[in-house]
Short mmCIF file of C-alpha atoms and ligand atoms in Angstrom, two decimals:
data_model
loop_
_atom_site.label_atom_id
_atom_site.label_comp_id
_atom_site.label_asym_id
_atom_site.label_seq_id
_atom_site.Cartn_x
_atom_site.Cartn_y
_atom_site.Cartn_z
CA MET Q 261 -0.12 0.19 0.07
CA ARG Q 262 1.03 3.47 -0.88
CA ARG Q 263 0.82 5.82 1.81
CA PHE Q 264 1.30 9.89 2.06
CA LEU Q 265 3.17 10.31 5.11
CA PRO Q 266 2.25 13.75 6.52
CA PHE Q 267 3.99 15.55 8.93
CA PHE Q 268 2.34 16.48 12.39
CA LEU Q 269 2.25 19.63 14.05
CA ALA Q 270 -0.34 19.78 17.06
CA VAL Q 271 -1.51 22.87 18.52
CA PRO Q 272 -2.35 22.83 21.83
CA VAL Q 273 -3.16 26.29 21.93
CA PHE Q 274 -6.78 26.37 20.23
CA LEU Q 275 -8.79 29.23 18.86
CA PHE Q 276 -12.39 28.10 19.18
CA ALA Q 277 -14.83 30.26 17.08
CA ALA Q 278 -18.47 29.69 16.06
CA ARG Q 279 -20.08 31.00 13.04
CA THR Q 280 -22.53 33.03 14.07
CA THR Q 281 -26.33 32.90 13.86
CA ALA Q 282 -28.97 35.52 13.84
CA SER Q 283 -30.57 34.30 16.84
CA SER Q 284 -27.75 32.82 19.48
CA PRO Q 285 -24.29 33.92 18.30
CA LEU Q 286 -22.66 32.02 21.04
CA ASP Q 287 -24.72 29.36 22.08
CA PHE Q 288 -23.91 27.11 18.71
CA ASP Q 289 -22.78 24.39 21.35
CA GLN Q 290 -26.51 23.71 23.05
CA GLY Q 291 -26.08 21.24 25.99
CA VAL Q 292 -22.26 22.49 26.19
CA ASP Q 293 -21.30 25.84 27.70
CA VAL Q 294 -18.18 26.35 25.73
CA ARG Q 295 -19.00 30.34 25.53
CA PRO Q 296 -16.08 30.89 27.81
CA VAL Q 297 -13.57 29.43 25.50
CA ILE Q 298 -14.89 31.18 22.43
CA GLN Q 299 -14.72 34.42 24.58
CA GLN Q 300 -11.26 33.65 25.06
CA ALA Q 301 -10.70 33.40 21.53
CA ARG Q 302 -12.19 36.48 20.50
CA GLU Q 303 -10.05 38.38 23.22
CA ALA Q 304 -6.95 36.70 21.59
CA SER Q 305 -8.07 38.15 18.59
CA VAL Q 306 -9.26 41.52 19.47
CA SER Q 307 -5.82 42.17 21.15
CA GLY Q 308 -3.94 41.48 18.19
CA GLY Q 309 -4.37 37.93 17.38
CA ALA Q 310 -4.23 37.37 13.58
CA ALA Q 311 -6.68 36.41 11.51
CA VAL Q 312 -6.74 32.64 10.39
CA PRO Q 313 -4.26 33.03 7.75
CA GLU Q 314 -5.51 31.50 4.43
CA MET Q 315 -2.77 29.67 3.08
CA PRO Q 316 -0.04 29.51 5.88
CA PRO Q 317 3.45 28.80 4.09
CA ALA Q 318 4.06 24.95 4.32
CA ASP Q 319 7.58 25.44 5.11
CA SER Q 320 9.07 27.87 7.86
CA ASP Q 321 12.26 27.34 10.23
CA ASN Q 322 9.78 27.66 13.29
CA PRO Q 323 10.62 25.00 15.67
CA VAL Q 324 8.70 21.86 16.30
CA TRP Q 325 8.99 18.99 18.61
CA ILE Q 326 8.40 15.78 17.66
CA SER Q 327 7.79 12.50 19.33
CA ILE Q 328 8.93 9.12 17.92
CA THR Q 329 9.88 6.03 18.89
CA ARG Q 330 13.11 5.21 19.70
CA ASN Q 331 13.36 2.03 17.75
CA ASP Q 332 12.09 4.04 14.51
CA ALA Q 333 14.74 6.86 15.57
CA ALA Q 334 17.40 4.11 15.55
CA ALA Q 335 16.61 2.21 12.47
CA LEU Q 336 16.54 5.70 10.67
CA GLY Q 337 20.07 6.61 12.05
CA GLY Q 338 22.05 8.82 10.14
CA GLU Q 339 23.13 12.16 11.12
CA PHE Q 340 19.29 13.20 11.50
CA PHE Q 341 19.25 12.23 15.04
CA LYS Q 342 22.52 12.80 16.17
CA ARG Q 343 20.96 15.87 17.78
CA ALA Q 344 20.29 15.97 21.54
CA VAL Q 345 17.27 14.59 22.52
CA ALA Q 346 14.49 17.16 24.49
CA GLY Q 347 12.90 14.33 26.36
CA GLN Q 348 12.74 10.84 26.81
CA ASN Q 349 10.99 7.32 28.18
CA ASP Q 350 11.94 4.03 27.38
CA LYS Q 351 9.99 3.85 24.23
CA ILE Q 352 9.55 7.43 22.77
CA SER Q 353 12.33 10.32 22.43
CA ILE Q 354 11.51 13.92 21.62
CA TYR Q 355 13.47 16.12 19.48
CA GLU Q 356 13.80 19.87 18.40
CA LEU Q 357 13.59 20.03 14.57
CA LYS Q 358 12.62 23.02 12.07
CA THR Q 359 9.15 23.30 10.71
CA SER Q 360 10.87 22.68 7.07
CA GLU Q 361 12.72 19.46 8.48
CA LEU Q 362 9.41 17.70 8.94
CA ASP Q 363 8.72 17.02 5.42
CA LEU Q 364 12.36 15.61 5.33
CA LEU Q 365 11.55 13.21 8.29
CA SER Q 366 8.39 12.14 6.24
CA ASP Q 367 10.27 11.12 2.90
CA ALA Q 368 12.89 9.32 4.86
CA MET Q 369 10.30 7.12 6.99
CA GLN Q 370 8.72 6.36 3.89
CA ARG Q 371 11.22 5.13 2.33
CA LYS Q 372 12.67 3.44 5.14
CA PHE Q 373 9.32 1.85 6.63
CA ARG Q 374 6.78 2.18 3.82
CA ARG Q 375 4.30 2.69 6.71
CA SER Q 376 2.76 5.70 8.35
CA PRO Q 377 5.57 7.70 10.11
CA GLY Q 378 4.91 6.98 13.72
CA PHE Q 379 5.83 10.59 14.58
CA PHE Q 380 3.75 13.33 16.00
CA ALA Q 381 5.05 17.27 16.10
CA HIS Q 382 3.97 19.55 18.51
CA ASP Q 383 4.40 23.41 18.66
CA SER Q 384 5.97 23.43 22.30
CA LEU Q 385 8.39 21.49 24.24
CA PRO Q 386 5.65 20.89 27.22
CA SER Q 387 3.02 19.44 24.79
CA ALA Q 388 5.58 17.16 23.06
CA LEU Q 389 6.51 15.97 26.75
CA GLN Q 390 2.88 15.01 27.48
CA ASP Q 391 3.43 12.15 24.64
CA LEU Q 392 5.77 10.72 27.21
CA GLU Q 393 2.99 10.23 29.55
CA GLU Q 394 0.70 6.81 29.59
CA PRO Q 395 -2.94 8.63 28.46
CA PRO Q 396 -5.38 9.32 31.02
CA ALA Q 397 -7.60 6.19 31.86
CA VAL Q 398 -11.12 5.79 30.81
CA ALA Q 399 -13.70 6.16 33.68
CA ALA Q 400 -15.78 2.80 33.82
CA LYS Q 401 -19.09 2.67 32.18
CA THR Q 402 -21.97 -0.02 32.01
CA TYR Q 403 -23.29 -0.90 28.76
CA SER Q 404 -26.67 -2.14 28.12
CA ILE Q 405 -29.06 -2.95 25.39
CA ASP Q 406 -32.56 -2.36 25.67
CA GLN Q 407 -34.01 0.17 22.92
CA GLY Q 408 -34.89 -2.58 20.65
CA GLU Q 409 -38.15 -1.19 19.28
CA LYS Q 410 -36.58 2.55 18.64
CA VAL Q 411 -33.65 0.90 17.09
CA LYS Q 412 -35.50 -1.45 14.71
CA ALA Q 413 -37.37 1.69 13.47
CA MET Q 414 -34.49 3.49 12.71
CA LEU Q 415 -32.65 0.84 10.73
CA LYS Q 416 -35.56 0.68 8.43
CA LEU Q 417 -34.48 3.96 7.50
CA VAL Q 418 -30.65 3.58 6.75
CA LYS Q 419 -30.47 3.62 3.01
CA GLU Q 420 -27.39 3.14 0.73
CA ASP Q 421 -28.72 5.57 -2.25
CA SER Q 422 -28.06 8.70 0.05
CA ILE Q 423 -24.66 7.05 1.46
CA ILE Q 424 -23.73 6.51 -2.14
CA SER Q 425 -24.68 10.50 -2.82
CA ALA Q 426 -22.94 11.78 -0.06
CA ILE Q 427 -19.46 9.78 -1.10
CA ASP Q 428 -19.93 10.94 -4.54
CA ARG Q 429 -20.65 14.72 -3.64
CA LEU Q 430 -17.33 14.64 -1.22
CA ALA Q 431 -15.25 12.77 -3.77
CA SER Q 432 -16.19 15.17 -6.51
CA TYR Q 433 -13.65 17.97 -5.04
CA LYS Q 434 -10.30 17.99 -6.35
CA ASN Q 435 -9.08 17.35 -3.06
CA ARG Q 436 -10.36 18.24 0.68
CA TYR Q 437 -6.45 19.00 1.56
CA TYR Q 438 -6.47 20.84 5.00
CA ARG Q 439 -4.87 24.00 3.27
CA SER Q 440 -6.30 24.02 -0.40
CA ALA Q 441 -9.17 25.98 -1.53
CA THR Q 442 -11.07 23.03 -2.41
CA GLY Q 443 -10.17 21.59 1.00
CA ILE Q 444 -11.77 24.78 2.75
CA ALA Q 445 -14.80 24.53 0.08
CA SER Q 446 -15.50 20.91 0.91
CA SER Q 447 -16.11 21.60 4.73
CA LYS Q 448 -18.02 25.02 3.77
CA TRP Q 449 -20.57 22.70 2.02
CA LEU Q 450 -20.93 19.71 4.79
CA TYR Q 451 -21.68 22.76 7.11
CA ASP Q 452 -24.62 24.05 4.54
CA HIS Q 453 -25.53 20.31 3.83
CA TRP Q 454 -25.82 19.67 7.70
CA LYS Q 455 -27.51 22.96 8.29
CA GLU Q 456 -30.15 21.90 5.75
CA LEU Q 457 -30.43 18.45 7.20
CA ALA Q 458 -31.09 20.23 10.98
CA ALA Q 459 -33.86 22.32 9.48
CA GLY Q 460 -36.97 22.07 11.62
CA ARG Q 461 -35.34 21.11 14.59
CA PRO Q 462 -34.63 23.58 17.36
CA ASP Q 463 -32.52 21.09 19.17
CA ILE Q 464 -30.25 20.68 16.16
CA THR Q 465 -27.44 23.25 15.77
CA VAL Q 466 -24.66 23.27 13.26
CA ALA Q 467 -21.23 25.27 13.96
CA THR Q 468 -18.01 25.43 12.51
CA PHE Q 469 -14.76 24.57 14.42
CA ARG Q 470 -11.99 27.10 13.63
CA HIS Q 471 -8.35 26.09 13.77
CA ASN Q 472 -6.00 28.39 14.25
CA ALA Q 473 -3.09 26.65 12.15
CA TYR Q 474 -4.42 26.18 9.18
CA PRO Q 475 -7.70 27.21 7.23
CA GLN Q 476 -9.71 24.12 7.04
CA GLU Q 477 -12.56 24.20 9.49
CA SER Q 478 -14.35 20.95 11.34
CA VAL Q 479 -17.84 20.98 11.46
CA ILE Q 480 -20.03 19.96 14.72
CA LEU Q 481 -23.65 18.98 14.38
CA THR Q 482 -25.34 19.05 18.04
CA VAL Q 483 -28.46 17.20 18.76
CA ARG Q 484 -29.23 18.46 22.72
CA GLY Q 485 -29.96 15.63 24.69
CA THR Q 486 -33.30 16.19 26.26
CA ALA Q 487 -32.94 14.74 29.67
CA GLU Q 488 -29.21 14.80 30.34
CA PRO Q 489 -27.76 17.28 27.76
CA ASP Q 490 -24.29 17.35 29.80
CA LYS Q 491 -23.54 13.94 28.74
CA VAL Q 492 -22.11 13.69 25.37
CA VAL Q 493 -21.98 11.01 22.95
CA VAL Q 494 -19.43 11.90 19.90
CA VAL Q 495 -19.73 10.16 16.10
CA GLY Q 496 -17.67 11.06 13.02
CA GLY Q 497 -14.64 10.75 11.21
CA HIS Q 498 -12.11 12.80 8.98
CA LEU Q 499 -13.36 14.99 6.34
CA ASP Q 500 -9.90 16.16 4.81
CA SER Q 501 -8.00 13.76 2.02
CA VAL Q 502 -4.38 13.56 0.46
CA ALA Q 503 -2.84 12.30 -2.13
CA GLY Q 504 1.10 12.89 -2.41
CA GLY Q 505 0.29 16.23 -0.46
CA GLY Q 506 -0.55 19.80 -1.29
CA ASP Q 507 -2.95 20.58 -4.05
CA SER Q 508 -2.64 17.25 -5.59
CA PRO Q 509 -5.78 15.34 -6.86
CA ALA Q 510 -7.29 13.34 -4.16
CA PRO Q 511 -10.68 12.04 -4.29
CA GLY Q 512 -10.62 10.16 -0.91
CA ALA Q 513 -13.84 8.34 -1.68
CA ASP Q 514 -13.01 5.64 0.64
CA ASP Q 515 -10.34 7.59 2.85
CA ASN Q 516 -12.86 9.33 4.31
CA ALA Q 517 -15.92 10.55 2.03
CA SER Q 518 -17.14 7.18 3.57
CA GLY Q 519 -16.84 7.65 6.95
CA ILE Q 520 -18.30 11.26 6.86
CA ALA Q 521 -21.30 9.57 4.40
CA VAL Q 522 -22.09 7.28 7.01
CA THR Q 523 -22.13 10.07 9.55
CA ASP Q 524 -24.35 11.97 7.45
CA GLU Q 525 -26.49 9.21 6.97
CA VAL Q 526 -26.94 8.71 10.52
CA ILE Q 527 -27.80 12.16 11.07
CA ARG Q 528 -30.80 12.21 7.97
CA VAL Q 529 -31.91 9.03 9.74
CA LEU Q 530 -32.50 10.73 12.87
CA ALA Q 531 -34.02 13.66 11.66
CA ALA Q 532 -36.45 11.77 9.34
CA SER Q 533 -37.62 9.56 12.22
CA GLY Q 534 -38.00 12.26 14.92
CA TYR Q 535 -35.67 10.65 17.49
CA LYS Q 536 -34.97 12.70 20.18
CA PRO Q 537 -31.51 11.33 22.44
CA ALA Q 538 -31.87 11.81 26.05
CA GLN Q 539 -28.19 12.85 26.07
CA THR Q 540 -26.38 14.87 23.70
CA LEU Q 541 -25.11 14.05 20.20
CA LYS Q 542 -22.18 15.66 18.55
CA PHE Q 543 -21.68 14.76 14.97
CA ILE Q 544 -18.09 15.76 14.00
CA ALA Q 545 -16.20 16.07 10.70
CA PHE Q 546 -12.53 16.51 11.68
CA ALA Q 547 -10.37 18.60 9.65
CA ALA Q 548 -6.71 18.11 9.22
CA GLU Q 549 -6.57 14.26 10.15
CA GLU Q 550 -4.16 13.24 7.00
CA ALA Q 551 -1.88 16.18 8.59
CA GLY Q 552 -1.51 14.33 11.90
CA LEU Q 553 -4.85 13.92 13.60
CA ARG Q 554 -4.42 17.55 14.06
CA GLY Q 555 -8.58 18.81 14.05
CA SER Q 556 -9.66 15.88 16.53
CA ARG Q 557 -6.37 16.49 18.58
CA GLU Q 558 -7.43 20.51 19.26
CA ILE Q 559 -10.99 19.12 19.69
CA ALA Q 560 -10.65 16.42 22.20
CA ALA Q 561 -8.52 18.38 23.95
CA SER Q 562 -11.07 21.35 24.29
CA PHE Q 563 -13.44 18.87 25.41
CA LYS Q 564 -11.25 17.73 28.39
CA LYS Q 565 -10.61 21.05 29.25
CA GLU Q 566 -13.68 22.28 29.37
CA GLY Q 567 -14.50 18.99 31.23
CA VAL Q 568 -17.23 17.81 28.80
CA ALA Q 569 -18.49 14.34 29.49
CA VAL Q 570 -18.11 12.41 27.07
CA GLN Q 571 -19.53 8.92 27.38
CA GLY Q 572 -18.12 7.50 24.10
CA MET Q 573 -16.62 8.33 20.64
CA LEU Q 574 -17.15 6.57 17.64
CA ASN Q 575 -14.63 7.44 14.75
CA LEU Q 576 -15.86 6.43 11.45
CA ASP Q 577 -12.61 6.20 8.97
CA MET Q 578 -12.67 3.71 5.76
CA THR Q 579 -15.92 2.05 5.67
CA ASN Q 580 -16.64 1.14 1.82
CA TYR Q 581 -14.02 -1.52 0.76
CA LYS Q 582 -14.69 -5.03 1.85
CA GLY Q 583 -11.23 -6.57 1.89
CA SER Q 584 -11.85 -9.37 4.48
CA ALA Q 585 -14.04 -12.30 4.92
CA GLU Q 586 -15.89 -10.20 7.99
CA ASP Q 587 -17.78 -7.39 7.80
CA ILE Q 588 -16.35 -5.45 10.64
CA TYR Q 589 -13.02 -4.97 12.12
CA PHE Q 590 -12.71 -3.50 15.55
CA ILE Q 591 -9.17 -1.80 15.86
CA SER Q 592 -8.01 -2.96 18.76
CA ASP Q 593 -5.15 -0.32 19.62
CA ASN Q 594 -5.73 3.11 20.80
CA THR Q 595 -9.21 2.15 21.47
CA SER Q 596 -11.82 1.19 24.48
CA ALA Q 597 -12.10 -2.96 24.68
CA ASP Q 598 -15.08 -2.11 26.91
CA GLN Q 599 -16.56 0.07 24.20
CA ASN Q 600 -15.32 -2.19 21.24
CA ALA Q 601 -16.97 -5.19 23.17
CA PHE Q 602 -20.54 -3.47 23.36
CA LEU Q 603 -20.18 -2.66 20.06
CA GLY Q 604 -19.61 -6.44 18.93
CA LYS Q 605 -22.61 -7.06 21.24
CA LEU Q 606 -24.79 -4.39 19.26
CA ILE Q 607 -24.03 -6.14 15.82
CA ALA Q 608 -25.18 -9.22 17.28
CA ALA Q 609 -28.33 -7.92 18.62
CA TYR Q 610 -29.49 -6.05 15.51
CA THR Q 611 -27.66 -7.54 12.26
CA ASP Q 612 -26.18 -10.49 10.81
CA TYR Q 613 -22.84 -8.98 10.62
CA THR Q 614 -20.12 -11.01 11.25
CA TRP Q 615 -17.23 -9.02 12.88
CA SER Q 616 -13.21 -9.62 14.31
CA THR Q 617 -10.70 -7.49 15.48
CA THR Q 618 -7.40 -6.01 13.83
CA ARG Q 619 -4.45 -3.43 15.04
CA CYS Q 620 -3.14 -0.52 13.35
CA GLY Q 621 0.01 -0.51 15.38
CA TYR Q 622 -0.21 3.06 15.75
CA GLY Q 623 -2.45 6.42 16.23
CA CYS Q 624 -3.65 5.82 12.82
CA SER Q 625 -6.81 7.89 12.79
CA ASP Q 626 -9.02 10.19 15.15
CA HIS Q 627 -9.98 7.83 17.84
CA ALA Q 628 -6.32 8.11 19.06
CA SER Q 629 -7.13 11.57 19.94
CA TRP Q 630 -9.92 10.75 22.16
CA THR Q 631 -8.37 7.93 23.99
CA ARG Q 632 -4.95 10.56 24.47
CA ASN Q 633 -7.51 12.77 25.87
CA GLY Q 634 -9.17 9.87 28.45
CA PHE Q 635 -12.40 9.28 26.47
CA ALA Q 636 -13.65 5.95 25.38
CA SER Q 637 -13.20 5.28 21.55
CA SER Q 638 -13.57 2.74 18.58
CA LEU Q 639 -12.79 2.45 15.14
CA PRO Q 640 -15.46 0.09 13.10
CA PHE Q 641 -12.81 -0.67 10.26
CA GLU Q 642 -13.56 -1.83 6.64
CA ALA Q 643 -11.06 -4.99 6.68
CA LYS Q 644 -7.71 -6.02 8.22
CA PHE Q 645 -5.77 -3.45 8.70
CA SER Q 646 -3.53 -5.21 5.93
CA GLU Q 647 -6.27 -5.86 3.77
CA CYS Q 648 -8.04 -2.31 3.08
CA SER Q 649 -8.09 -0.93 0.51
CA PRO Q 650 -4.98 -0.02 -1.84
CA ASN Q 651 -6.27 2.63 -3.60
CA ILE Q 652 -6.33 4.96 -0.32
CA HIS Q 653 -3.98 8.33 -0.77
CA THR Q 654 -3.90 7.96 -4.34
CA VAL Q 655 -5.83 9.52 -7.13
CA ASN Q 656 -7.76 6.56 -7.37
CA ASP Q 657 -9.51 6.20 -3.87
CA THR Q 658 -12.60 6.55 -6.31
CA LEU Q 659 -16.25 5.35 -5.30
CA ALA Q 660 -16.32 3.86 -9.32
CA GLN Q 661 -13.43 1.87 -7.83
CA MET Q 662 -15.54 0.56 -5.14
CA GLY Q 663 -18.01 -0.57 -8.02
CA GLY Q 664 -20.09 2.76 -7.77
CA ARG Q 665 -22.00 1.31 -4.62
CA ALA Q 666 -21.90 1.38 -0.70
CA PRO Q 667 -23.48 -2.08 0.51
CA HIS Q 668 -20.18 -2.27 2.83
CA ALA Q 669 -20.50 1.40 4.15
CA LEU Q 670 -24.14 0.62 4.88
CA LYS Q 671 -23.01 -1.82 7.58
CA PHE Q 672 -21.38 1.01 9.33
CA ALA Q 673 -24.47 3.24 9.39
CA LYS Q 674 -26.55 0.75 10.85
CA LEU Q 675 -23.92 0.10 13.64
CA ALA Q 676 -23.64 3.67 14.07
CA VAL Q 677 -27.38 4.12 14.47
CA ALA Q 678 -27.44 1.44 17.23
CA TYR Q 679 -24.77 2.86 18.97
CA ILE Q 680 -26.32 6.31 19.34
CA VAL Q 681 -29.80 4.93 20.45
CA GLU Q 682 -28.28 2.69 22.86
CA MET Q 683 -25.56 5.09 24.11
CA ALA Q 684 -27.85 8.70 24.46
CA LYS Q 685 -30.56 6.69 26.13
N1 LIG C 241 -7.80 6.33 7.07
C1 LIG C 241 -6.37 6.63 7.49
C2 LIG C 241 -5.84 5.34 8.36
C3 LIG C 241 -5.85 3.70 8.03
C4 LIG C 241 -5.15 3.75 6.83
C5 LIG C 241 -6.60 2.67 9.10
C6 LIG C 241 -5.10 2.16 6.95
C7 LIG C 241 -5.99 1.74 8.94
C8 LIG C 241 -5.66 1.24 7.31
C9 LIG C 241 -6.08 7.68 7.79
O1 LIG C 241 -7.03 8.56 7.37
C10 LIG C 241 -4.46 7.56 7.84
O2 LIG C 241 -4.08 7.96 6.35
N2 LIG C 241 -3.66 7.94 8.90
C11 LIG C 241 -2.51 8.23 8.72
C12 LIG C 241 -1.99 8.35 9.83
C13 LIG C 241 -2.01 9.50 10.64
C14 LIG C 241 -1.83 9.93 11.82
C15 LIG C 241 -2.21 11.05 9.96
C16 LIG C 241 -1.80 6.97 8.04
O3 LIG C 241 -2.12 5.91 8.42
O4 LIG C 241 -0.89 7.25 7.39
ZN1 LIG C 242 -5.81 8.49 5.36
#
């Protein structure tokens, strides 16, 4: 499999901005009070903070601090890692680099390992040093399955056709790269589209999450819980795509229009059925996952900082290529074993699908950001790790390559519907 190896640049200081609406400019996030954060962001921008840059220069000599496994650094060897370590534990080392050196490192790792980099970049040393710590433990939770009638009624409404059309729409952008014009346009389209799905439901709001360091915005649709609105269940996946970097064509139909299309279908079914959750639901399309989980890291860190009571997170990344014998594979590393087991039980209770587990071996997608911040997360995946779509991160990651249909993604939409109804009760 050919993978683009992105560089990572985590930005611990976030700016959080709501797209304003006429009625309540700050209350975009009903159910969770994030107004203090928005206010801070506004004050920062009033007191001289720059506007979001349209296209920040990719290369610069700003320092960055990367965390990398000591094995990888040793295997790469050479002059690159002769510099002094800025911190380390028995597995991971931290080094200071220039931003412009990140691409060199990505290239070197691609040549050497033919896989994802396994390094993360941070814009401050304290942020990088956090990668040396174990992620905080996830609070224990009791799962149950007792919403049969509601779930079965909603499952009947889940349709392949609407998933197909969402994949098609998203894959029609030249790319959804996190710094490109079409990457920005795709995020704006999704915002408008989710606004349309929310029409007529005052309990549903849509907002963008603006990132300080790059122009693509994440999109958040919130369904306010009727009984326990402070408890939050998160479902989503990454909006961006990449193939070769920069503005190159990157349809990203499987990776990850298919995950956003599944998220979109769950929202559509929820609205069409009139379903109202007892707890708050947040559907999130993350920006800049391919650039090192940057959008989700910033959002999950902000939820943690604000004390948001996240009950669980379901990451949808690559759902429409059936590469292996079973239907659904749960990624077993950087996820919650308890929540994965619960999802397996949901599959048994509500579908005739088969499932198994597989490992990424590194923090391969946005679930890892939620795990790092102490929240239970899962990634139900399209195949065994080694048998996933061979076209991702290439110009051939198209709907046509997947037969122009979405029967596999449909299974993930059904699982996600069962998950939200049984979680947010
Ligand atoms: N969808 C992939 C993750 C993935 C690929 C999971 C193949 C399982 C099998 C994701 O968008 C991605 O490309 N992730 C990067 C790493 C990330 C930290 C930037 C990758 O795997 O190269
Ligand atoms: Zn990817």
